[in-house]
PDB file of C-alpha atoms in Angstrom:
ATOM      1  CA  MET A   1     -36.069 101.369  75.697  1.00  0.00           C
ATOM      2  CA  SER A   2     -39.578 102.526  74.886  1.00  0.00           C
ATOM      3  CA  ARG A   3     -42.625 100.326  74.801  1.00  0.00           C
ATOM      4  CA  SER A   4     -42.761 100.715  71.104  1.00  0.00           C
ATOM      5  CA  SER A   5     -39.159  99.297  70.811  1.00  0.00           C
ATOM      6  CA  VAL A   6     -40.180  95.875  72.177  1.00  0.00           C
ATOM      7  CA  ASN A   7     -39.616  93.464  69.336  1.00  0.00           C
ATOM      8  CA  PRO A   8     -42.325  90.762  69.030  1.00  0.00           C
ATOM      9  CA  SER A   9     -39.826  88.615  66.866  1.00  0.00           C
ATOM     10  CA  ASN A  10     -37.249  88.247  69.618  1.00  0.00           C
ATOM     11  CA  PRO A  11     -36.029  84.633  70.008  1.00  0.00           C
ATOM     12  CA  SER A  12     -37.571  82.227  72.469  1.00  0.00           C
ATOM     13  CA  LEU A  13     -36.220  78.924  73.769  1.00  0.00           C
ATOM     14  CA  LEU A  14     -38.149  76.072  75.302  1.00  0.00           C
ATOM     15  CA  ALA A  15     -35.791  75.149  78.251  1.00  0.00           C
ATOM     16  CA  ALA A  16     -35.876  72.555  81.027  1.00  0.00           C
ATOM     17  CA  VAL A  17     -34.132  72.206  84.421  1.00  0.00           C
ATOM     18  CA  ALA A  18     -33.524  68.638  85.573  1.00  0.00           C
ATOM     19  CA  GLN A  19     -33.272  67.378  89.036  1.00  0.00           C
ATOM     20  CA  LEU A  20     -31.583  64.170  90.217  1.00  0.00           C
ATOM     21  CA  ALA A  21     -29.848  62.611  93.075  1.00  0.00           C
ATOM     22  CA  PRO A  22     -26.207  61.666  91.844  1.00  0.00           C
ATOM     23  CA  THR A  23     -24.377  58.704  93.635  1.00  0.00           C
ATOM     24  CA  VAL A  24     -20.874  57.433  93.440  1.00  0.00           C
ATOM     25  CA  ASP A  25     -22.112  55.032  90.687  1.00  0.00           C
ATOM     26  CA  GLY A  26     -21.337  56.787  87.446  1.00  0.00           C
ATOM     27  CA  ALA A  27     -23.307  54.359  85.328  1.00  0.00           C
ATOM     28  CA  ALA A  28     -26.439  54.735  87.401  1.00  0.00           C
ATOM     29  CA  ASN A  29     -26.127  58.598  87.191  1.00  0.00           C
ATOM     30  CA  ARG A  30     -25.791  58.338  83.398  1.00  0.00           C
ATOM     31  CA  GLU A  31     -28.906  56.223  83.209  1.00  0.00           C
ATOM     32  CA  THR A  32     -30.840  58.799  85.250  1.00  0.00           C
ATOM     33  CA  ILE A  33     -29.626  61.593  83.017  1.00  0.00           C
ATOM     34  CA  SER A  34     -30.715  59.562  79.928  1.00  0.00           C
ATOM     35  CA  VAL A  35     -34.180  59.203  81.296  1.00  0.00           C
ATOM     36  CA  LEU A  36     -34.527  62.841  82.113  1.00  0.00           C
ATOM     37  CA  VAL A  37     -33.125  64.033  78.821  1.00  0.00           C
ATOM     38  CA  ALA A  38     -35.726  61.859  77.113  1.00  0.00           C
ATOM     39  CA  GLU A  39     -38.455  63.312  79.283  1.00  0.00           C
ATOM     40  CA  ALA A  40     -37.433  66.851  78.458  1.00  0.00           C
ATOM     41  CA  ALA A  41     -37.092  66.120  74.791  1.00  0.00           C
ATOM     42  CA  ALA A  42     -40.570  64.546  74.705  1.00  0.00           C
ATOM     43  CA  SER A  43     -42.005  67.875  75.966  1.00  0.00           C
ATOM     44  CA  GLY A  44     -40.180  69.762  73.190  1.00  0.00           C
ATOM     45  CA  ALA A  45     -37.326  71.124  75.167  1.00  0.00           C
ATOM     46  CA  ARG A  46     -34.439  72.466  73.129  1.00  0.00           C
ATOM     47  CA  LEU A  47     -32.204  72.923  76.121  1.00  0.00           C
ATOM     48  CA  VAL A  48     -31.943  70.946  79.456  1.00  0.00           C
ATOM     49  CA  VAL A  49     -29.827  72.067  82.433  1.00  0.00           C
ATOM     50  CA  PHE A  50     -28.447  69.553  84.963  1.00  0.00           C
ATOM     51  CA  PRO A  51     -27.157  70.104  88.439  1.00  0.00           C
ATOM     52  CA  GLU A  52     -23.563  70.333  89.638  1.00  0.00           C
ATOM     53  CA  GLU A  53     -22.100  66.886  90.229  1.00  0.00           C
ATOM     54  CA  SER A  54     -24.476  65.160  87.826  1.00  0.00           C
ATOM     55  CA  MET A  55     -21.576  62.993  86.818  1.00  0.00           C
ATOM     56  CA  LEU A  56     -20.527  61.831  90.256  1.00  0.00           C
ATOM     57  CA  LEU A  57     -21.056  62.446  93.967  1.00  0.00           C
ATOM     58  CA  ALA A  58     -17.331  63.198  94.632  1.00  0.00           C
ATOM     59  CA  GLY A  59     -17.510  63.643  98.281  1.00  0.00           C
ATOM     60  CA  GLU A  60     -18.576  60.010  98.873  1.00  0.00           C
ATOM     61  CA  VAL A  61     -15.956  58.427  96.546  1.00  0.00           C
ATOM     62  CA  GLU A  62     -13.776  55.777  98.288  1.00  0.00           C
ATOM     63  CA  GLY A  63     -10.191  55.685  97.137  1.00  0.00           C
ATOM     64  CA  PRO A  64      -8.190  58.133  94.956  1.00  0.00           C
ATOM     65  CA  LEU A  65     -10.652  60.625  93.621  1.00  0.00           C
ATOM     66  CA  GLY A  66      -8.354  61.427  90.614  1.00  0.00           C
ATOM     67  CA  GLU A  67      -8.455  57.900  89.456  1.00  0.00           C
ATOM     68  CA  VAL A  68     -12.162  57.559  89.506  1.00  0.00           C
ATOM     69  CA  VAL A  69     -12.661  60.999  87.802  1.00  0.00           C
ATOM     70  CA  ALA A  70     -10.130  60.045  85.078  1.00  0.00           C
ATOM     71  CA  ALA A  71     -12.207  56.941  84.236  1.00  0.00           C
ATOM     72  CA  GLU A  72     -15.627  58.565  84.514  1.00  0.00           C
ATOM     73  CA  TRP A  73     -15.099  61.934  82.818  1.00  0.00           C
ATOM     74  CA  PRO A  74     -14.665  60.787  79.181  1.00  0.00           C
ATOM     75  CA  VAL A  75     -17.596  58.327  79.665  1.00  0.00           C
ATOM     76  CA  PHE A  76     -19.774  61.144  80.970  1.00  0.00           C
ATOM     77  CA  LEU A  77     -18.930  63.376  78.032  1.00  0.00           C
ATOM     78  CA  ALA A  78     -19.540  60.616  75.538  1.00  0.00           C
ATOM     79  CA  GLN A  79     -22.966  59.929  77.009  1.00  0.00           C
ATOM     80  CA  LEU A  80     -23.945  63.591  76.929  1.00  0.00           C
ATOM     81  CA  SER A  81     -22.811  63.715  73.312  1.00  0.00           C
ATOM     82  CA  VAL A  82     -24.897  60.726  72.374  1.00  0.00           C
ATOM     83  CA  LEU A  83     -28.010  62.009  74.237  1.00  0.00           C
ATOM     84  CA  ALA A  84     -27.718  65.474  72.563  1.00  0.00           C
ATOM     85  CA  VAL A  85     -27.573  63.963  69.152  1.00  0.00           C
ATOM     86  CA  GLU A  86     -30.350  61.416  69.801  1.00  0.00           C
ATOM     87  CA  HIS A  87     -32.769  64.008  71.124  1.00  0.00           C
ATOM     88  CA  GLU A  88     -31.560  66.903  69.038  1.00  0.00           C
ATOM     89  CA  LEU A  89     -31.163  69.311  72.016  1.00  0.00           C
ATOM     90  CA  TRP A  90     -28.491  71.247  73.999  1.00  0.00           C
ATOM     91  CA  ILE A  91     -27.309  69.905  77.359  1.00  0.00           C
ATOM     92  CA  VAL A  92     -25.696  71.765  80.159  1.00  0.00           C
ATOM     93  CA  ALA A  93     -24.355  69.505  83.027  1.00  0.00           C
ATOM     94  CA  GLY A  94     -21.837  69.444  85.804  1.00  0.00           C
ATOM     95  CA  GLY A  95     -19.096  66.973  86.367  1.00  0.00           C
ATOM     96  CA  TYR A  96     -15.596  66.481  87.472  1.00  0.00           C
ATOM     97  CA  GLU A  97     -12.727  67.041  85.006  1.00  0.00           C
ATOM     98  CA  PRO A  98      -9.347  65.455  85.540  1.00  0.00           C
ATOM     99  CA  THR A  99      -6.319  67.564  86.481  1.00  0.00           C
ATOM    100  CA  GLY A 100      -3.723  64.820  86.745  1.00  0.00           C
ATOM    101  CA  SER A 101      -4.069  65.028  90.554  1.00  0.00           C
ATOM    102  CA  ASP A 102      -6.538  63.985  93.215  1.00  0.00           C
ATOM    103  CA  ARG A 103      -8.110  67.467  93.084  1.00  0.00           C
ATOM    104  CA  PRO A 104     -10.118  67.596  89.853  1.00  0.00           C
ATOM    105  CA  TYR A 105     -11.939  70.608  88.413  1.00  0.00           C
ATOM    106  CA  ASN A 106     -15.642  71.039  89.098  1.00  0.00           C
ATOM    107  CA  THR A 107     -16.677  71.758  85.582  1.00  0.00           C
ATOM    108  CA  ILE A 108     -19.905  72.600  83.737  1.00  0.00           C
ATOM    109  CA  VAL A 109     -20.015  71.595  80.077  1.00  0.00           C
ATOM    110  CA  VAL A 110     -22.210  72.676  77.210  1.00  0.00           C
ATOM    111  CA  VAL A 111     -22.947  70.077  74.514  1.00  0.00           C
ATOM    112  CA  ASN A 112     -24.793  71.001  71.287  1.00  0.00           C
ATOM    113  CA  PRO A 113     -27.335  68.928  69.192  1.00  0.00           C
ATOM    114  CA  ARG A 114     -24.390  67.671  67.069  1.00  0.00           C
ATOM    115  CA  GLY A 115     -22.861  66.115  70.075  1.00  0.00           C
ATOM    116  CA  GLU A 116     -20.040  68.663  70.287  1.00  0.00           C
ATOM    117  CA  LEU A 117     -18.508  70.010  73.434  1.00  0.00           C
ATOM    118  CA  VAL A 118     -18.880  73.801  72.609  1.00  0.00           C
ATOM    119  CA  GLU A 119     -18.074  75.291  76.120  1.00  0.00           C
ATOM    120  CA  SER A 120     -16.857  74.428  79.576  1.00  0.00           C
ATOM    121  CA  TYR A 121     -16.396  76.376  82.813  1.00  0.00           C
ATOM    122  CA  ARG A 122     -14.285  75.360  85.692  1.00  0.00           C
ATOM    123  CA  LYS A 123     -15.882  76.546  88.957  1.00  0.00           C
ATOM    124  CA  LEU A 124     -14.254  79.724  90.132  1.00  0.00           C
ATOM    125  CA  HIS A 125     -15.657  80.059  93.607  1.00  0.00           C
ATOM    126  CA  LEU A 126     -15.090  76.870  95.595  1.00  0.00           C
ATOM    127  CA  TYR A 127     -17.497  76.195  98.495  1.00  0.00           C
ATOM    128  CA  ASP A 128     -15.361  76.986 101.558  1.00  0.00           C
ATOM    129  CA  ALA A 129     -18.155  78.026 103.797  1.00  0.00           C
ATOM    130  CA  PHE A 130     -20.517  76.806 106.440  1.00  0.00           C
ATOM    131  CA  SER A 131     -17.895  74.462 107.915  1.00  0.00           C
ATOM    132  CA  TYR A 132     -17.318  72.810 104.452  1.00  0.00           C
ATOM    133  CA  ARG A 133     -14.146  72.892 102.348  1.00  0.00           C
ATOM    134  CA  GLU A 134     -14.611  72.099  98.699  1.00  0.00           C
ATOM    135  CA  SER A 135     -11.018  73.231  98.085  1.00  0.00           C
ATOM    136  CA  ASP A 136      -9.783  70.269 100.010  1.00  0.00           C
ATOM    137  CA  TYR A 137     -10.701  67.978  97.078  1.00  0.00           C
ATOM    138  CA  VAL A 138     -11.299  70.305  94.124  1.00  0.00           C
ATOM    139  CA  THR A 139      -8.947  72.585  92.137  1.00  0.00           C
ATOM    140  CA  GLY A 140     -10.506  75.940  91.444  1.00  0.00           C
ATOM    141  CA  GLY A 141     -10.753  77.419  87.949  1.00  0.00           C
ATOM    142  CA  ASP A 142      -8.980  80.700  87.045  1.00  0.00           C
ATOM    143  CA  GLU A 143     -11.235  82.108  84.252  1.00  0.00           C
ATOM    144  CA  VAL A 144     -14.608  83.747  84.298  1.00  0.00           C
ATOM    145  CA  PRO A 145     -17.492  81.708  83.010  1.00  0.00           C
ATOM    146  CA  PRO A 146     -18.495  81.963  79.273  1.00  0.00           C
ATOM    147  CA  VAL A 147     -21.613  83.182  77.646  1.00  0.00           C
ATOM    148  CA  VAL A 148     -22.745  80.622  75.078  1.00  0.00           C
ATOM    149  CA  MET A 149     -25.251  81.408  72.272  1.00  0.00           C
ATOM    150  CA  ILE A 150     -28.057  78.692  72.120  1.00  0.00           C
ATOM    151  CA  GLU A 151     -30.509  79.158  69.256  1.00  0.00           C
ATOM    152  CA  GLY A 152     -30.479  82.958  69.517  1.00  0.00           C
ATOM    153  CA  VAL A 153     -30.498  83.111  73.341  1.00  0.00           C
ATOM    154  CA  ALA A 154     -27.368  84.021  75.252  1.00  0.00           C
ATOM    155  CA  ILE A 155     -26.769  81.756  78.242  1.00  0.00           C
ATOM    156  CA  GLY A 156     -24.276  82.531  81.042  1.00  0.00           C
ATOM    157  CA  LEU A 157     -22.936  79.728  83.122  1.00  0.00           C
ATOM    158  CA  VAL A 158     -22.929  79.784  86.935  1.00  0.00           C
ATOM    159  CA  ASN A 159     -21.856  77.055  89.288  1.00  0.00           C
ATOM    160  CA  CYS A 160     -23.573  76.730  92.757  1.00  0.00           C
ATOM    161  CA  TYR A 161     -21.512  78.933  95.223  1.00  0.00           C
ATOM    162  CA  ASP A 162     -20.939  81.434  92.421  1.00  0.00           C
ATOM    163  CA  ILE A 163     -24.456  82.646  92.918  1.00  0.00           C
ATOM    164  CA  ARG A 164     -23.408  84.330  96.197  1.00  0.00           C
ATOM    165  CA  PHE A 165     -21.118  86.660  94.216  1.00  0.00           C
ATOM    166  CA  PRO A 166     -23.527  89.033  92.324  1.00  0.00           C
ATOM    167  CA  GLU A 167     -20.680  90.654  90.410  1.00  0.00           C
ATOM    168  CA  LEU A 168     -20.103  87.395  88.553  1.00  0.00           C
ATOM    169  CA  SER A 169     -23.643  87.276  87.351  1.00  0.00           C
ATOM    170  CA  ARG A 170     -23.710  90.990  86.536  1.00  0.00           C
ATOM    171  CA  ASP A 171     -20.526  90.455  84.447  1.00  0.00           C
ATOM    172  CA  LEU A 172     -22.219  87.708  82.426  1.00  0.00           C
ATOM    173  CA  VAL A 173     -25.214  89.872  81.769  1.00  0.00           C
ATOM    174  CA  ALA A 174     -22.821  92.861  80.826  1.00  0.00           C
ATOM    175  CA  ARG A 175     -21.341  90.456  78.341  1.00  0.00           C
ATOM    176  CA  GLY A 176     -24.775  89.849  76.799  1.00  0.00           C
ATOM    177  CA  ALA A 177     -26.267  86.936  78.715  1.00  0.00           C
ATOM    178  CA  ASP A 178     -30.120  86.826  78.428  1.00  0.00           C
ATOM    179  CA  VAL A 179     -30.260  83.860  80.889  1.00  0.00           C
ATOM    180  CA  LEU A 180     -28.249  82.632  83.810  1.00  0.00           C
ATOM    181  CA  SER A 181     -27.880  78.844  83.967  1.00  0.00           C
ATOM    182  CA  ILE A 182     -27.137  77.797  87.443  1.00  0.00           C
ATOM    183  CA  SER A 183     -26.014  74.210  88.147  1.00  0.00           C
ATOM    184  CA  ALA A 184     -25.853  73.527  91.859  1.00  0.00           C
ATOM    185  CA  ALA A 185     -25.627  70.920  94.642  1.00  0.00           C
ATOM    186  CA  TRP A 186     -27.243  73.201  97.183  1.00  0.00           C
ATOM    187  CA  VAL A 187     -26.511  71.848 100.714  1.00  0.00           C
ATOM    188  CA  ALA A 188     -29.426  71.738 103.227  1.00  0.00           C
ATOM    189  CA  GLY A 189     -29.064  73.563 106.540  1.00  0.00           C
ATOM    190  CA  ALA A 190     -30.392  76.410 108.714  1.00  0.00           C
ATOM    191  CA  ARG A 191     -31.782  79.128 106.408  1.00  0.00           C
ATOM    192  CA  LYS A 192     -30.098  77.459 103.362  1.00  0.00           C
ATOM    193  CA  GLU A 193     -33.366  76.739 101.494  1.00  0.00           C
ATOM    194  CA  GLU A 194     -34.362  80.343 102.004  1.00  0.00           C
ATOM    195  CA  HIS A 195     -30.923  81.506 100.785  1.00  0.00           C
ATOM    196  CA  TRP A 196     -31.222  79.465  97.577  1.00  0.00           C
ATOM    197  CA  GLU A 197     -34.731  80.846  96.665  1.00  0.00           C
ATOM    198  CA  THR A 198     -33.688  84.441  97.622  1.00  0.00           C
ATOM    199  CA  LEU A 199     -30.431  84.307  95.670  1.00  0.00           C
ATOM    200  CA  VAL A 200     -31.947  82.777  92.618  1.00  0.00           C
ATOM    201  CA  LYS A 201     -34.743  85.364  92.486  1.00  0.00           C
ATOM    202  CA  ALA A 202     -32.276  88.185  93.278  1.00  0.00           C
ATOM    203  CA  ARG A 203     -30.031  87.383  90.425  1.00  0.00           C
ATOM    204  CA  ALA A 204     -33.042  87.416  88.151  1.00  0.00           C
ATOM    205  CA  ILE A 205     -34.461  90.676  89.577  1.00  0.00           C
ATOM    206  CA  GLU A 206     -31.247  92.718  89.733  1.00  0.00           C
ATOM    207  CA  ASN A 207     -30.217  91.644  86.182  1.00  0.00           C
ATOM    208  CA  THR A 208     -33.766  91.594  84.694  1.00  0.00           C
ATOM    209  CA  CYS A 209     -32.983  88.229  83.202  1.00  0.00           C
ATOM    210  CA  TRP A 210     -34.223  84.684  83.167  1.00  0.00           C
ATOM    211  CA  VAL A 211     -32.562  82.169  85.534  1.00  0.00           C
ATOM    212  CA  LEU A 212     -32.535  78.394  85.005  1.00  0.00           C
ATOM    213  CA  ALA A 213     -31.545  76.898  88.442  1.00  0.00           C
ATOM    214  CA  ALA A 214     -30.953  73.185  88.645  1.00  0.00           C
ATOM    215  CA  SER A 215     -30.107  71.681  92.003  1.00  0.00           C
ATOM    216  CA  SER A 216     -29.241  68.192  93.097  1.00  0.00           C
ATOM    217  CA  THR A 217     -31.289  66.029  95.469  1.00  0.00           C
ATOM    218  CA  SER A 218     -28.393  63.894  96.542  1.00  0.00           C
ATOM    219  CA  PRO A 219     -28.130  63.309 100.343  1.00  0.00           C
ATOM    220  CA  GLU A 220     -27.848  66.619 102.148  1.00  0.00           C
ATOM    221  CA  CYS A 221     -28.873  68.597  99.215  1.00  0.00           C
ATOM    222  CA  ILE A 222     -32.320  70.412  98.843  1.00  0.00           C
ATOM    223  CA  GLY A 223     -33.386  70.126  95.164  1.00  0.00           C
ATOM    224  CA  ASN A 224     -35.848  72.961  94.606  1.00  0.00           C
ATOM    225  CA  SER A 225     -34.832  73.486  91.007  1.00  0.00           C
ATOM    226  CA  MET A 226     -36.755  76.289  89.446  1.00  0.00           C
ATOM    227  CA  ILE A 227     -37.070  78.693  86.461  1.00  0.00           C
ATOM    228  CA  VAL A 228     -37.477  82.294  87.240  1.00  0.00           C
ATOM    229  CA  ASP A 229     -38.454  85.113  84.856  1.00  0.00           C
ATOM    230  CA  PRO A 230     -36.757  88.596  84.678  1.00  0.00           C
ATOM    231  CA  MET A 231     -39.249  90.061  87.065  1.00  0.00           C
ATOM    232  CA  GLY A 232     -38.295  87.400  89.723  1.00  0.00           C
ATOM    233  CA  VAL A 233     -41.465  85.380  89.262  1.00  0.00           C
ATOM    234  CA  GLU A 234     -40.932  81.641  89.695  1.00  0.00           C
ATOM    235  CA  ARG A 235     -42.573  80.210  86.546  1.00  0.00           C
ATOM    236  CA  VAL A 236     -42.084  76.576  87.563  1.00  0.00           C
ATOM    237  CA  GLY A 237     -40.368  74.521  90.360  1.00  0.00           C
ATOM    238  CA  LEU A 238     -39.659  70.911  91.324  1.00  0.00           C
ATOM    239  CA  GLY A 239     -39.576  71.254  95.052  1.00  0.00           C
ATOM    240  CA  PRO A 240     -37.819  68.370  96.886  1.00  0.00           C
ATOM    241  CA  VAL A 241     -38.825  65.570  94.465  1.00  0.00           C
ATOM    242  CA  ALA A 242     -35.984  63.064  93.882  1.00  0.00           C
ATOM    243  CA  SER A 243     -35.915  63.545  90.111  1.00  0.00           C
ATOM    244  CA  GLY A 244     -37.824  65.205  87.386  1.00  0.00           C
ATOM    245  CA  VAL A 245     -37.828  68.099  84.826  1.00  0.00           C
ATOM    246  CA  ALA A 246     -39.516  71.417  84.700  1.00  0.00           C
ATOM    247  CA  ILE A 247     -39.933  73.232  81.399  1.00  0.00           C
ATOM    248  CA  VAL A 248     -40.777  76.853  80.447  1.00  0.00           C
ATOM    249  CA  GLU A 249     -40.503  78.886  77.248  1.00  0.00           C
ATOM    250  CA  ILE A 250     -37.723  81.442  77.812  1.00  0.00           C
ATOM    251  CA  SER A 251     -39.045  84.496  75.963  1.00  0.00           C
ATOM    252  CA  LEU A 252     -36.817  87.416  75.151  1.00  0.00           C
ATOM    253  CA  ASP A 253     -40.012  89.406  74.464  1.00  0.00           C
ATOM    254  CA  ARG A 254     -40.717  88.960  78.167  1.00  0.00           C
ATOM    255  CA  THR A 255     -37.168  90.139  78.922  1.00  0.00           C
ATOM    256  CA  ALA A 256     -37.665  93.309  76.715  1.00  0.00           C
ATOM    257  CA  GLU A 257     -40.869  93.945  78.346  1.00  0.00           C
ATOM    258  CA  VAL A 258     -39.573  93.832  81.818  1.00  0.00           C
ATOM    259  CA  ARG A 259     -36.462  95.959  80.896  1.00  0.00           C
ATOM    260  CA  ASP A 260     -38.853  98.523  79.490  1.00  0.00           C
ATOM    261  CA  ILE A 261     -40.811  98.730  82.667  1.00  0.00           C
ATOM    262  CA  LEU A 262     -37.768  98.328  84.947  1.00  0.00           C
ATOM    263  CA  PRO A 263     -34.781  99.803  83.127  1.00  0.00           C
ATOM    264  CA  SER A 264     -32.377  99.378  86.093  1.00  0.00           C
ATOM    265  CA  LEU A 265     -29.454  98.201  83.921  1.00  0.00           C
ATOM    266  CA  ALA A 266     -29.871 101.277  81.643  1.00  0.00           C
ATOM    267  CA  ASN A 267     -30.195 103.456  84.747  1.00  0.00           C
ATOM    268  CA  ARG A 268     -26.938 102.461  86.374  1.00  0.00           C
ATOM    269  CA  ARG A 269     -24.669 105.390  87.247  1.00  0.00           C
ATOM    270  CA  LEU A 270     -21.686 103.633  88.933  1.00  0.00           C
ATOM    271  CA  VAL A 271     -19.067 104.693  86.349  1.00  0.00           C
ATOM    272  CA  SER A 272     -20.177 108.439  86.135  1.00  0.00           C
ATOM    273  CA  THR A 273     -20.603 108.468  90.006  1.00  0.00           C
ATOM    274  CA  VAL A 274     -17.110 107.139  90.561  1.00  0.00           C
ATOM    275  CA  THR A 275     -15.653 109.496  87.968  1.00  0.00           C
ATOM    276  CA  VAL A 276     -17.294 112.519  89.475  1.00  0.00           C
ATOM    277  CA  ALA A 277     -16.264 111.490  93.068  1.00  0.00           C
ATOM    278  CA  ALA A 278     -12.681 111.023  91.943  1.00  0.00           C
ATOM    279  CA  ALA A 279     -12.568 114.355  90.161  1.00  0.00           C
ATOM    280  CA  ALA A 280     -13.910 116.130  93.239  1.00  0.00           C
ATOM    281  CA  PHE A 281     -11.184 114.477  95.495  1.00  0.00           C
TER     282      PHE A 281
END
């Protein structure tokens, strides 16, 4: 792309990341979500992204997780629908979807301003790392995440541990994503805060795309939600505060500008290199 091809009429989207500390009390979580959606809407946001586990802190649930999830999931979806209609915006949020067993899906949903559930994504990469085993209580998904069009801006969904698999983010961008929406409950620990910031910015830089990264502040999680532009610049961040929203205008003109200066996606030679190497062999 040449500089002259940058289109000043590219879409933009005022987007927010929301940060909260979910508990085992679903009603309390929904109340916090309601407050944060209202705060984002009052600032003009058209999209608000919530962390993984916004519905429920599953690891702390006493008793059969499947029963709790079966009761909470429809109420959670209904509340998101009401809020989206009331505030006329899009909501992306993470919850637990029933499977009929005690191992639910860890699912991100997308609700439009008409209150419709338009997309969902069941977490593909379960967090079996750093002496933790999410697969002990969660069923993994088996489909790659979707790209959803939100007011002219294509949003690709990423769930927490997925961010450590760059091929997933690249696939979303290859399928047209302008923005990566990351919902996370990023666990604290040695070097973990550094990993979070590095990975969020790396996904933005290597894909020359915007990243909306919302992380939980529940016990053992770091918060540090942020919005990063296609050059890897953190435009806004929330740090470790218990709850809040951060808002930035997602400009596709900025994306075009960065991709003009840094055309790394256009410069890729992986396919041709592999073809040449195979032919030589």
